[in-house]
mmCIF file of C-alpha atoms and ligand atoms in Angstrom:
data_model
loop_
_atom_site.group_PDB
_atom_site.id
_atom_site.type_symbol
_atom_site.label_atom_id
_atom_site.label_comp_id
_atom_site.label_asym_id
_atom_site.label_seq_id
_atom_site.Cartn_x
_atom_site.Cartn_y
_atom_site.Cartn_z
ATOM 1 C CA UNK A 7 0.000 0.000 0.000
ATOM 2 C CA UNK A 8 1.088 3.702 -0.590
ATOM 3 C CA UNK A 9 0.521 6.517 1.293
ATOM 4 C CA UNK A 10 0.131 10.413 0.351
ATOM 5 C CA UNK A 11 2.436 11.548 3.618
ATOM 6 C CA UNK A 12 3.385 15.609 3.628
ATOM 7 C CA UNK A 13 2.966 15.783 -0.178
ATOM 8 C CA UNK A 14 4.203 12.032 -1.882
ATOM 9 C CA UNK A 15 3.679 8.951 -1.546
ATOM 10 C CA UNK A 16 5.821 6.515 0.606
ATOM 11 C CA UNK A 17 5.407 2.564 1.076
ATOM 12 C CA UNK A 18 3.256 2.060 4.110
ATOM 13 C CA UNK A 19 6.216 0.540 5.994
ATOM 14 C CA UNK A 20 7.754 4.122 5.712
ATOM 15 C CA UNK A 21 4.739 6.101 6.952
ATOM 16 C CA UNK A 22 5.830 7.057 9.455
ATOM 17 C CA UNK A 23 4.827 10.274 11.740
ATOM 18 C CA UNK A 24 7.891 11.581 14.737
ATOM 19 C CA UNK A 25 7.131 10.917 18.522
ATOM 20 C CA UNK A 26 6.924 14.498 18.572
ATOM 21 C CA UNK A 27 4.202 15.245 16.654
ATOM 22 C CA UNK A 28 1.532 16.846 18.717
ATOM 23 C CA UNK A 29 -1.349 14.722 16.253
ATOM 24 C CA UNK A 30 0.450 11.765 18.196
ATOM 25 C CA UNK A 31 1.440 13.833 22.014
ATOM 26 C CA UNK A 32 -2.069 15.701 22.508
ATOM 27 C CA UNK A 33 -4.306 14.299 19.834
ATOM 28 C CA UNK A 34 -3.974 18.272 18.426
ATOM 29 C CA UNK A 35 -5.325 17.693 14.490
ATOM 30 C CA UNK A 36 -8.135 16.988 12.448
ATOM 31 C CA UNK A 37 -9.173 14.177 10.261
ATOM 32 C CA UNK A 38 -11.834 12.983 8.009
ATOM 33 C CA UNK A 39 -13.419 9.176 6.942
ATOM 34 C CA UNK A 40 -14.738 9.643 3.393
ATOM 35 C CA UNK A 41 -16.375 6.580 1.243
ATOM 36 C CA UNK A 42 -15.190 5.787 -2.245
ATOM 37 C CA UNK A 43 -18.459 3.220 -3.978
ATOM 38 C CA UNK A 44 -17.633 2.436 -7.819
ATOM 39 C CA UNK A 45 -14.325 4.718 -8.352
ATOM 40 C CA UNK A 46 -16.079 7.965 -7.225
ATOM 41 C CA UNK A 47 -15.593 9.581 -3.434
ATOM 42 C CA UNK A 48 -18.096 10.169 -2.176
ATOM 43 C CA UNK A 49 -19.234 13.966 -1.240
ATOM 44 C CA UNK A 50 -15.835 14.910 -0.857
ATOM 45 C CA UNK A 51 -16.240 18.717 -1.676
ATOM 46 C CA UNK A 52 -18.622 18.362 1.821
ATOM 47 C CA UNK A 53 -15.931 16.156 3.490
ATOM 48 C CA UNK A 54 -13.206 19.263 3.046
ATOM 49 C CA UNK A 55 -15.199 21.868 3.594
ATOM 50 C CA UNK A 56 -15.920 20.304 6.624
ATOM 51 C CA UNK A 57 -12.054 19.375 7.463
ATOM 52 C CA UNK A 58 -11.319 22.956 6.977
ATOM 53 C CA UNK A 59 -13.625 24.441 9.133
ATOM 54 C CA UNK A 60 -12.222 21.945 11.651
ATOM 55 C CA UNK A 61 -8.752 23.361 11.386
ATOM 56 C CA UNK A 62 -10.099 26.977 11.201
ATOM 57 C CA UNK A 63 -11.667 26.107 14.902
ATOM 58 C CA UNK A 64 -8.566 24.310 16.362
ATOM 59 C CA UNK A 65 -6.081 27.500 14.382
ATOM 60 C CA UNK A 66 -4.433 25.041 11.903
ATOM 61 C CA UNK A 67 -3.460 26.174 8.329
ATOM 62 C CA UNK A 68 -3.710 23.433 6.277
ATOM 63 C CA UNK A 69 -0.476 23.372 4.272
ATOM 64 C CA UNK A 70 -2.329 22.468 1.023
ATOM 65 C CA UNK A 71 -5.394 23.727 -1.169
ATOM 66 C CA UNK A 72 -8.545 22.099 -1.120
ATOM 67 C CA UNK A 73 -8.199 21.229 -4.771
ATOM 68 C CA UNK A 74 -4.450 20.185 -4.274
ATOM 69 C CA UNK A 75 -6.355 17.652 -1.289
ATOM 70 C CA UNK A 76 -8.784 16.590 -4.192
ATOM 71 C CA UNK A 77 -5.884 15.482 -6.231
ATOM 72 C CA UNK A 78 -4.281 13.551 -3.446
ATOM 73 C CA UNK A 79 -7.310 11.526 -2.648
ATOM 74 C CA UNK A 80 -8.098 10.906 -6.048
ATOM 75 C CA UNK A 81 -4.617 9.884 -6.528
ATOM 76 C CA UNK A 82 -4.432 7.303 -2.919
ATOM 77 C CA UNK A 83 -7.083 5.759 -4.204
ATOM 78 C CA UNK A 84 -6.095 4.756 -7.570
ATOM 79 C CA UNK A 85 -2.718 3.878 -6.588
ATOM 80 C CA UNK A 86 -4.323 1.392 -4.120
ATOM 81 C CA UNK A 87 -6.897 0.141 -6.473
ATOM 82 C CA UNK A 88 -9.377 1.226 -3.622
ATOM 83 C CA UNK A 89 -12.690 1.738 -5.809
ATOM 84 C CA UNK A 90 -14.934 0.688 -3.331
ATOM 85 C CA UNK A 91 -13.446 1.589 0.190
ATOM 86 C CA UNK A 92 -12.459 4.002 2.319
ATOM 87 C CA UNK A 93 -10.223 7.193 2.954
ATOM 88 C CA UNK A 94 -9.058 8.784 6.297
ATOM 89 C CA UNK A 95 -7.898 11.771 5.506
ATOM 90 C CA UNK A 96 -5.735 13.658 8.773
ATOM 91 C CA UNK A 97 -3.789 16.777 9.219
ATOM 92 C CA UNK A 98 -2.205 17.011 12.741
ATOM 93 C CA UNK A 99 -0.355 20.081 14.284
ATOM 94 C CA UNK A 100 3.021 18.571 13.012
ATOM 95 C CA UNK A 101 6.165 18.090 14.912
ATOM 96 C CA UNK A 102 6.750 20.545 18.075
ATOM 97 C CA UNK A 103 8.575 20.381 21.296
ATOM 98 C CA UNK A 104 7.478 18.786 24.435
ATOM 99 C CA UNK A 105 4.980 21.641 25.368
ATOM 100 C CA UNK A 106 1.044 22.429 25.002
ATOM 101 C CA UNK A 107 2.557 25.220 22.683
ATOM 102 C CA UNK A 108 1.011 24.781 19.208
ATOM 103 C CA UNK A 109 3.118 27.496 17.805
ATOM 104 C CA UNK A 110 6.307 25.720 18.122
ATOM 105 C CA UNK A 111 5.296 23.394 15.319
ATOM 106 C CA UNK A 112 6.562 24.906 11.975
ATOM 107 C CA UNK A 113 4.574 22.764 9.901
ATOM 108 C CA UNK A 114 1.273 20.389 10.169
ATOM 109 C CA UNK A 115 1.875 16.784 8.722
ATOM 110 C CA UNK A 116 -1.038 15.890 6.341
ATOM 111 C CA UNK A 117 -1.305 12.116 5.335
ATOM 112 C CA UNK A 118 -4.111 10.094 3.434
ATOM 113 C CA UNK A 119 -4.877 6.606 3.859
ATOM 114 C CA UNK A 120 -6.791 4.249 1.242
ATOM 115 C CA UNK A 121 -7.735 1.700 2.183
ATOM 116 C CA UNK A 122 -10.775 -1.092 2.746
ATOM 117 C CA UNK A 123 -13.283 -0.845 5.401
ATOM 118 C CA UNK A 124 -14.368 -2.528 8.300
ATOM 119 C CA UNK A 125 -18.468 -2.211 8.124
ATOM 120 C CA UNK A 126 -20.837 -2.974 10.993
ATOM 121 C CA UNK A 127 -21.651 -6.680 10.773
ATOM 122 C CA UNK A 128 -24.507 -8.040 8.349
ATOM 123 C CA UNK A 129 -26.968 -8.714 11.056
ATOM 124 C CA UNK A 130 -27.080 -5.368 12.326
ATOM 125 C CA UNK A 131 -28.778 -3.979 8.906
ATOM 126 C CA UNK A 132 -31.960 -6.590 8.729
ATOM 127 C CA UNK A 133 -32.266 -7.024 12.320
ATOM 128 C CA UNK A 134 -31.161 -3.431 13.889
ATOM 129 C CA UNK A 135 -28.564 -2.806 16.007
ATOM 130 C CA UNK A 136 -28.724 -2.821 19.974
ATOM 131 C CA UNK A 137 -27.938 0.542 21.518
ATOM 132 C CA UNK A 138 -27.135 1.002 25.099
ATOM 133 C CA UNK A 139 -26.907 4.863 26.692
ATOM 134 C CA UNK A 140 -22.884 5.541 27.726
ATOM 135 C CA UNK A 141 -22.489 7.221 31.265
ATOM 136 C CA UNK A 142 -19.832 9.042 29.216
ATOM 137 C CA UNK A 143 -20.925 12.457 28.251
ATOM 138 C CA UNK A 144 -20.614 14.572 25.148
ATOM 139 C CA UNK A 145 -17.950 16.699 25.200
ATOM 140 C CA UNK A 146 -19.792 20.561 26.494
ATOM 141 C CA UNK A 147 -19.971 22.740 23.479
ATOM 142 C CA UNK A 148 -17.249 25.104 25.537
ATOM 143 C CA UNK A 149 -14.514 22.449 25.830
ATOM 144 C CA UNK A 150 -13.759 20.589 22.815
ATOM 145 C CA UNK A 151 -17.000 21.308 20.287
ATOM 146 C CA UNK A 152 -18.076 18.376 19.689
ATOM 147 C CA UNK A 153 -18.648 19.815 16.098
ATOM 148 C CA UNK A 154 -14.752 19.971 15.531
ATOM 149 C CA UNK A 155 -13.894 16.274 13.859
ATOM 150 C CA UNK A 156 -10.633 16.356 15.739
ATOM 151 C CA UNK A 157 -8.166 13.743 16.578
ATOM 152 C CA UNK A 158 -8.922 13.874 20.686
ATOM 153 C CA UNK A 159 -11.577 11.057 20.525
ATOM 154 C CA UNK A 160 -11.191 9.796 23.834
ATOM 155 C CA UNK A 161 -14.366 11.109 24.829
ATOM 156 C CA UNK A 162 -15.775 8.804 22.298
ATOM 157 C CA UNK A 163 -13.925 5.906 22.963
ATOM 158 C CA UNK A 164 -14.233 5.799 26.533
ATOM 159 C CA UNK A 165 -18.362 5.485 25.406
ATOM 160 C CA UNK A 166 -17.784 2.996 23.055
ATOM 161 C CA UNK A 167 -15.860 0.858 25.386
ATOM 162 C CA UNK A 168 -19.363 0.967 27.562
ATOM 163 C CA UNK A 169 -21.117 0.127 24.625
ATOM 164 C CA UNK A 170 -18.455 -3.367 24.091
ATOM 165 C CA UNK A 171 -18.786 -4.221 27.784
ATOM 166 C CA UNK A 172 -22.633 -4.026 27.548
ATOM 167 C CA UNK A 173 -22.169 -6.960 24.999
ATOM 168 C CA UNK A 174 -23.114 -4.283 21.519
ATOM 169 C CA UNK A 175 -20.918 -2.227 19.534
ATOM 170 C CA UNK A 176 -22.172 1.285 19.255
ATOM 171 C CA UNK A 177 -24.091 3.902 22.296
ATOM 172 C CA UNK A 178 -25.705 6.789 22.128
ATOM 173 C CA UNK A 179 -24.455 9.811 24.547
ATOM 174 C CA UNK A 180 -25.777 12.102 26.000
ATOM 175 C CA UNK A 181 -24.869 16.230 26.356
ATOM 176 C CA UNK A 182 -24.661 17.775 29.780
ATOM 177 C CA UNK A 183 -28.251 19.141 29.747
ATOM 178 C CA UNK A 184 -28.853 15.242 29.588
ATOM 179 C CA UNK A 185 -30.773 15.398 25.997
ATOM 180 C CA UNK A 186 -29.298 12.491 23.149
ATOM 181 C CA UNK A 187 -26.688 14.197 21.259
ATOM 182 C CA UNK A 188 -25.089 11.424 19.402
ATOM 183 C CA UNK A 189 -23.509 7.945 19.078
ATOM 184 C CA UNK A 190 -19.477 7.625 19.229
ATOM 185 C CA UNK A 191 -19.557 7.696 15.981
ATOM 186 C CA UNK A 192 -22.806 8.084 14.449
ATOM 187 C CA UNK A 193 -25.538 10.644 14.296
ATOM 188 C CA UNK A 194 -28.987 9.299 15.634
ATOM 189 C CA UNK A 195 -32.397 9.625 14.067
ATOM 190 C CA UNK A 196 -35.603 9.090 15.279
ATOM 191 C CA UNK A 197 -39.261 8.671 12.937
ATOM 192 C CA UNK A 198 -41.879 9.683 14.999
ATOM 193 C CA UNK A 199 -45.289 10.667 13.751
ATOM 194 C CA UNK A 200 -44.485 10.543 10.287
ATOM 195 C CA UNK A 201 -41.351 13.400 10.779
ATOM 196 C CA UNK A 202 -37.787 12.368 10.839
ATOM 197 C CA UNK A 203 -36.070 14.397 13.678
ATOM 198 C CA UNK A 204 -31.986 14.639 14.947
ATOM 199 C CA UNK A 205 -30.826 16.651 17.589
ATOM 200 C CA UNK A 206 -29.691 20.215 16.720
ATOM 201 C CA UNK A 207 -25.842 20.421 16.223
ATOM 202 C CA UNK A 208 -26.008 22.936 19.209
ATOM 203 C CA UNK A 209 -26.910 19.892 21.476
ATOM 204 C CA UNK A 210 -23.600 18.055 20.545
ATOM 205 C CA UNK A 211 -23.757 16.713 17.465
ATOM 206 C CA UNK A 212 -21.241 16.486 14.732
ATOM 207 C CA UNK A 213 -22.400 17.760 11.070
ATOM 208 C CA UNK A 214 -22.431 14.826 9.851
ATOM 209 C CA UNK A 215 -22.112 14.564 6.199
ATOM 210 C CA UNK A 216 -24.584 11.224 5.473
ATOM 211 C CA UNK A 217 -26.896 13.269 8.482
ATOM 212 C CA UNK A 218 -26.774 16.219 5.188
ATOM 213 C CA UNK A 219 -28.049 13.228 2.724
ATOM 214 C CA UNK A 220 -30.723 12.177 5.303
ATOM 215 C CA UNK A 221 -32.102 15.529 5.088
ATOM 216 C CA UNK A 222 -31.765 15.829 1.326
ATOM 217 C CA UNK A 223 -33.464 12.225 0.413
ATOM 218 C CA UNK A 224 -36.145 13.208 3.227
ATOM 219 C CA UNK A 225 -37.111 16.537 0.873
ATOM 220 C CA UNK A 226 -37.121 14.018 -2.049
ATOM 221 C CA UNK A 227 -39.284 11.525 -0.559
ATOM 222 C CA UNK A 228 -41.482 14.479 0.532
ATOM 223 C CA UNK A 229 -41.052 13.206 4.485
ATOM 224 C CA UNK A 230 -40.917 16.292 6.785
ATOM 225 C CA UNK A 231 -37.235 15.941 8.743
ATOM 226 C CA UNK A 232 -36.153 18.500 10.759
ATOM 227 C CA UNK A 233 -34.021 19.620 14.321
ATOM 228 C CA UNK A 234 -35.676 18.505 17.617
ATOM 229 C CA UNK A 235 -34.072 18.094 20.974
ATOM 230 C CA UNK A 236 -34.880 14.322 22.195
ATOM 231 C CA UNK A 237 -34.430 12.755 25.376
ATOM 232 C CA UNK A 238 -33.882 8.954 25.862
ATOM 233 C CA UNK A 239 -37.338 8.795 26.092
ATOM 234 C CA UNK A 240 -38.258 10.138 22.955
ATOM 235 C CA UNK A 241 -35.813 7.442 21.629
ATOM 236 C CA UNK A 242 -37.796 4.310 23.531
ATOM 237 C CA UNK A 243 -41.233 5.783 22.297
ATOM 238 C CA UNK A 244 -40.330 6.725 18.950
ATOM 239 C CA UNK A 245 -42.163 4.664 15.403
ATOM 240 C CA UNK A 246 -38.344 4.105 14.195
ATOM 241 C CA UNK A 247 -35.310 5.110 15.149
ATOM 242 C CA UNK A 248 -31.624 5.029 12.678
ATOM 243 C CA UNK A 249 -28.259 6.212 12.923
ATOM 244 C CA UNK A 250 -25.870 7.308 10.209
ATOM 245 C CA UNK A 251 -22.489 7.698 9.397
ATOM 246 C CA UNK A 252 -19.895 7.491 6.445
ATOM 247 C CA UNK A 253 -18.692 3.980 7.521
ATOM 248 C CA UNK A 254 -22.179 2.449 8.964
ATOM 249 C CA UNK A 255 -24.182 4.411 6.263
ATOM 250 C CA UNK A 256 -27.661 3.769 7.580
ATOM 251 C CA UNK A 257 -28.170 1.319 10.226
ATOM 252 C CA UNK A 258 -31.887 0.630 11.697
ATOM 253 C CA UNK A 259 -31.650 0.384 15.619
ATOM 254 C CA UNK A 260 -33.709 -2.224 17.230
ATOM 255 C CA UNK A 261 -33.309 -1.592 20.984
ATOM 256 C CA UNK A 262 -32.027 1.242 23.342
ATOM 257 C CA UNK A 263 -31.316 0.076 26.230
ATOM 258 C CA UNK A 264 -33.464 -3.322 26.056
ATOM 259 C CA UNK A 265 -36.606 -1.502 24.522
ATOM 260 C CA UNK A 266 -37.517 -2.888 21.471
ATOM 261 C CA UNK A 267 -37.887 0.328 19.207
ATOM 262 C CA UNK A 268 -41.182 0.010 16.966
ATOM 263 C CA UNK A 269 -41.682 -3.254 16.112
ATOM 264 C CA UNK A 270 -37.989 -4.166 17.349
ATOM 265 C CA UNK A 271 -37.155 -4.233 13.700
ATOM 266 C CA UNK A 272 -36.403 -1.641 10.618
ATOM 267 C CA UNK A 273 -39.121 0.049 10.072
ATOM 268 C CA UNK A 274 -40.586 1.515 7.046
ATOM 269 C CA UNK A 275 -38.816 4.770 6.868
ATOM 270 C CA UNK A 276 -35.771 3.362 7.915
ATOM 271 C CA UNK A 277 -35.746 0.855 5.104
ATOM 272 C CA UNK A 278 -36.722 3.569 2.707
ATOM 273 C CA UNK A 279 -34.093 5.745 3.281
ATOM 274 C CA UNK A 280 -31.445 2.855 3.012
ATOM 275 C CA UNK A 281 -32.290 1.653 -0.114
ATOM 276 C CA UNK A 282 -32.433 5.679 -1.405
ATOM 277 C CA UNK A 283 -28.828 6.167 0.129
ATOM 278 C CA UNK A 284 -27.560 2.827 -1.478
ATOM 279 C CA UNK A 285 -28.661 4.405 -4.670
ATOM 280 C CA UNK A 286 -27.299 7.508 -4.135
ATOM 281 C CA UNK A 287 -24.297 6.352 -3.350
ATOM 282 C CA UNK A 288 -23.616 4.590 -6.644
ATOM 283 C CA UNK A 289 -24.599 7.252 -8.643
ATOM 284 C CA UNK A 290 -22.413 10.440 -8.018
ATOM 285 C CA UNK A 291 -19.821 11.589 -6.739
ATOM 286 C CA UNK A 292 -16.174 12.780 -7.674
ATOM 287 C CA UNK A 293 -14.198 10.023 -10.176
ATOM 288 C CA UNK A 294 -10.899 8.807 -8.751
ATOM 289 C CA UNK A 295 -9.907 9.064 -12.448
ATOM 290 C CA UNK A 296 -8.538 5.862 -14.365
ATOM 291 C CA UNK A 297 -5.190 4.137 -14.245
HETATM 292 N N1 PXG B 309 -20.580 11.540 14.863
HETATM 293 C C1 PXG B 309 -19.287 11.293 15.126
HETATM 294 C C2 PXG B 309 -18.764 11.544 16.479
HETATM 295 C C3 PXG B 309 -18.466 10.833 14.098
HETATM 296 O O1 PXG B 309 -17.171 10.598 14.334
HETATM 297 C C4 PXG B 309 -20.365 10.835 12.597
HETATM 298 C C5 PXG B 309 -21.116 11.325 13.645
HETATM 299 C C6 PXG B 309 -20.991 10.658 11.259
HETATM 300 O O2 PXG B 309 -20.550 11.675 10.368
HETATM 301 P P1 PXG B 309 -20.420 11.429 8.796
HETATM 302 O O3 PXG B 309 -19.910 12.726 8.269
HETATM 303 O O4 PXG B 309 -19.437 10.302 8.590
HETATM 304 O O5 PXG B 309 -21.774 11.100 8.306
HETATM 305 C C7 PXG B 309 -19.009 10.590 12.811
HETATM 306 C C8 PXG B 309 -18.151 10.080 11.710
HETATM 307 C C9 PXG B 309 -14.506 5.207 12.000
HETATM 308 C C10 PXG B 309 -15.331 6.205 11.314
HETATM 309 O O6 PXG B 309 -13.400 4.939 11.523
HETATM 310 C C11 PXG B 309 -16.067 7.109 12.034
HETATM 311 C C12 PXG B 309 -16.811 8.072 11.375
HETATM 312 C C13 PXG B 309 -16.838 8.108 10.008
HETATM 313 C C14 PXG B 309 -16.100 7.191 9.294
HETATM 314 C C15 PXG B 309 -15.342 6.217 9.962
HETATM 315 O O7 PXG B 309 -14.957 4.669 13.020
HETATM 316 N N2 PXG B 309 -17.475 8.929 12.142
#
């Protein structure tokens, strides 16, 4: 495999990032997982718009373009044959002293990884996925936004780790107000009444960029789908509940926390908007270009 690391491309047993990088000493960078279905990445313009707003929060200055970043994912993937798969894309602070000091690294490393991906198991998207609620809290939007895709996951992690010891593999947390923000790595969806609602971003979500499509294939399907702060409750007691992201895509949920959601399997909606983002999926997006 090849990787794109601080503008070429090196054998993966040479990619290689210093002990001193502060990506690596204080999780200080920003990354990205984008999808690549039938040679074409998937919303990628959305994907690094959203990277650089990242770094413009955190006061990083991405050392390339945005069309310079096209080129090098375009370029990752065809070198590694990746045509269905998956990109992480990450730009850390660089290499620095020992020292909170951002300013003391001259220049941020950028590297780009193409590669195959790891989905959810099979049984999770015709029987739902279990969900259990992580005593782990979303990050308050005065710490770390939880809006910023940065590389200081541990938040995240330390939910997900719940979520393995509770026998599933994904939970839902909470913000501080105690209102559903998100999953570790996933936004969350509920269908109640006929309307699709997620929380507002300003309750701890990330913009997520397949929680964009949901929205867009909701207008299509002429399904209202809007912002509503929900409580755990309004998960239990809701027609259908989904989560999304870039690597999961969209996942029915069958439980939270033991309650069978709906019928305890994918409803309607759910199933809808799967088959709709399947499609989607396979028809646009930007070529990786031949070779
Ligand atoms: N919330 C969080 C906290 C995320 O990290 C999402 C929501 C969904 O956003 P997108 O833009 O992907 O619809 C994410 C994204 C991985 C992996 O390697 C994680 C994500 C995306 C791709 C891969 O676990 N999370």
């Amino acid at each position: 495999m090849k990787i794109f690391l601080d503008g070429r491309f090196v054998k993966e047993a040479d990619a290689k990032v210093s002990v001193f990088d502060h990506g690596l000493l204080y999780g200080d960078g920003v990354f990205e997982g984008i999808r690549v279905y039938n040679g074409r990445i998937f919303r990628l313009d959305e994907h690094l718009d959203r990277l650089f707003d990242s770094a413009k929060a955190i006061m990083l200055k991405i050392p390339m373009t945005q069309e310079e970043l096209v080129k090098a994912c375009c370029e990752s993937c065809r070198m590694n044959k990746v045509r269905d798969g998956y990109i992480r894309l990450v730009v850390t602070r660089g290499v620095g002293n020992l020292g909170l000091n951002p300013f003391t690294c001259a220049k941020p490393t950028v590297f780009i990884i193409a590669d195959k991906i790891a989905l959810y198991p099979d049984k999770v998207y015709r029987k739902g996925i279990e969900l259990i609620t992580a005593a782990t809290q979303r990050n308050h939007p005065n710490a770390v936004n939880p809006a910023i895709k940065s590389l200081n996951y541990l938040n995240n992690i330390l939910a997900k780790i719940e979520a393995i010891h509770a026998g599933t593999i994904e939970a839902i947390m909470l913000n501080t107000q105690g209102n559903v923000a998100e999953c570790t790595g996933d936004n969350i969806f509920v269908v109640r009444g006929g309307r699709i609602e997620t929380p507002p971003v300003s309750d701890g979500a990330l913009i997520g960029i397949t929680r964009g499509v949901i929205f867009e294939l909701a207008a299509k399907l002429n399904i209202p789908a809007g912002e509503a702060h929900l409580t755990r409750y309004d998960l239990m007691t809701a027609d259908e509940c989904f989560i999304t992201g870039s690597a999961a895509e969209v996942v029915p949920v069958a439980t939270v926390d033991c309650r069978p959601i709906g019928g305890g399997k994918p409803g309607p909606v759910t199933l809808q908007l799967m088959a709709e983002f399947h499609k989607l999926t396979r028809s646009e997006g930007t070529p990786i270009g031949k070779k």
